[in-house]
Short mmCIF file of C-alpha atoms in Angstrom, two decimals:
data_model
loop_
_atom_site.label_atom_id
_atom_site.label_comp_id
_atom_site.label_asym_id
_atom_site.label_seq_id
_atom_site.Cartn_x
_atom_site.Cartn_y
_atom_site.Cartn_z
CA UNK A 60 4.07 56.03 -5.50
CA UNK A 61 3.45 58.75 -8.05
CA UNK A 62 0.45 57.11 -9.72
CA UNK A 63 -2.56 59.39 -9.76
CA UNK A 64 -5.35 58.62 -7.34
CA UNK A 65 -8.93 58.80 -8.62
CA UNK A 66 -10.86 61.76 -7.26
CA UNK A 67 -14.43 60.47 -7.53
CA UNK A 68 -15.90 57.56 -5.63
CA UNK A 69 -17.06 55.88 -8.84
CA UNK A 70 -13.55 56.06 -10.29
CA UNK A 71 -12.09 54.49 -7.13
CA UNK A 72 -14.63 51.66 -7.36
CA UNK A 73 -13.71 51.08 -10.99
CA UNK A 74 -9.98 50.97 -10.13
CA UNK A 75 -10.60 48.48 -7.31
CA UNK A 76 -12.77 46.16 -9.40
CA UNK A 77 -10.41 46.33 -12.36
CA UNK A 78 -7.53 45.41 -10.07
CA UNK A 79 -9.48 42.51 -8.59
CA UNK A 80 -10.11 41.20 -12.09
CA UNK A 81 -6.59 41.62 -13.41
CA UNK A 82 -4.32 41.21 -10.39
CA UNK A 83 -1.25 39.07 -10.89
CA UNK A 84 1.24 37.61 -8.43
CA UNK A 85 3.98 39.82 -9.90
CA UNK A 86 2.36 43.13 -9.00
CA UNK A 87 0.42 42.50 -5.79
CA UNK A 88 3.14 44.32 -3.82
CA UNK A 89 2.89 47.38 -6.06
CA UNK A 90 -0.91 47.29 -5.84
CA UNK A 91 -0.80 47.15 -2.04
CA UNK A 92 1.51 50.20 -2.00
CA UNK A 93 -1.07 52.01 -4.11
CA UNK A 94 -4.13 50.71 -2.25
CA UNK A 95 -3.10 52.21 1.08
CA UNK A 96 -3.14 55.64 -0.55
CA UNK A 97 -6.86 55.24 -1.32
CA UNK A 98 -9.58 55.88 1.25
CA UNK A 99 -10.60 53.18 3.74
CA UNK A 100 -13.83 52.50 1.85
CA UNK A 101 -11.91 51.57 -1.30
CA UNK A 102 -9.51 49.45 0.73
CA UNK A 103 -12.42 47.63 2.35
CA UNK A 104 -14.06 47.10 -1.02
CA UNK A 105 -10.89 45.44 -2.28
CA UNK A 106 -10.54 43.26 0.83
CA UNK A 107 -14.18 42.16 0.65
CA UNK A 108 -13.67 41.22 -2.98
CA UNK A 109 -10.64 39.13 -2.05
CA UNK A 110 -12.53 37.50 0.83
CA UNK A 111 -15.36 36.36 -1.45
CA UNK A 112 -15.16 32.54 -1.54
CA UNK A 113 -15.80 32.58 -5.30
CA UNK A 114 -12.92 35.00 -6.04
CA UNK A 115 -10.61 33.01 -8.35
CA UNK A 116 -7.40 34.87 -7.42
CA UNK A 117 -7.89 34.69 -3.68
CA UNK A 118 -4.75 32.64 -3.01
CA UNK A 119 -2.61 35.05 -5.06
CA UNK A 120 -3.60 37.97 -2.85
CA UNK A 121 -4.07 36.27 0.52
CA UNK A 122 -0.60 34.71 0.45
CA UNK A 123 1.04 38.08 -0.19
CA UNK A 124 2.93 39.47 2.81
CA UNK A 125 1.87 43.09 2.21
CA UNK A 126 -1.79 42.05 2.02
CA UNK A 127 -1.61 39.97 5.20
CA UNK A 128 0.14 42.83 7.01
CA UNK A 129 -2.56 45.23 5.79
CA UNK A 130 -5.30 42.78 6.85
CA UNK A 131 -3.87 42.45 10.36
CA UNK A 132 -3.64 46.24 10.72
CA UNK A 133 -7.20 46.73 9.45
CA UNK A 134 -8.98 43.72 10.93
CA UNK A 135 -11.39 46.06 12.73
CA UNK A 136 -13.09 46.53 9.36
CA UNK A 137 -14.16 42.90 9.30
CA UNK A 138 -15.04 42.13 12.89
CA UNK A 139 -18.74 41.83 13.59
CA UNK A 140 -20.20 44.44 15.88
CA UNK A 141 -20.64 43.20 19.43
CA UNK A 142 -23.76 44.47 21.18
#
């Protein structure tokens, strides 16, 4: 909870993509605790990366309780606009 948060948008993007590339089952919980401290755009970027059908670590993240709880709370980010 004391890890520094990136100040610039480009740094947040780099942190998200690096985490997508390196994430491991053993630290998904810690990552989710950190992710919610970032802005919604960074959170959405991470979730969209996880949702990509070609993402090789999709099952590691999507089966994590903290991720599924986050996804349920933020599902509005992924619902198509109804007009």
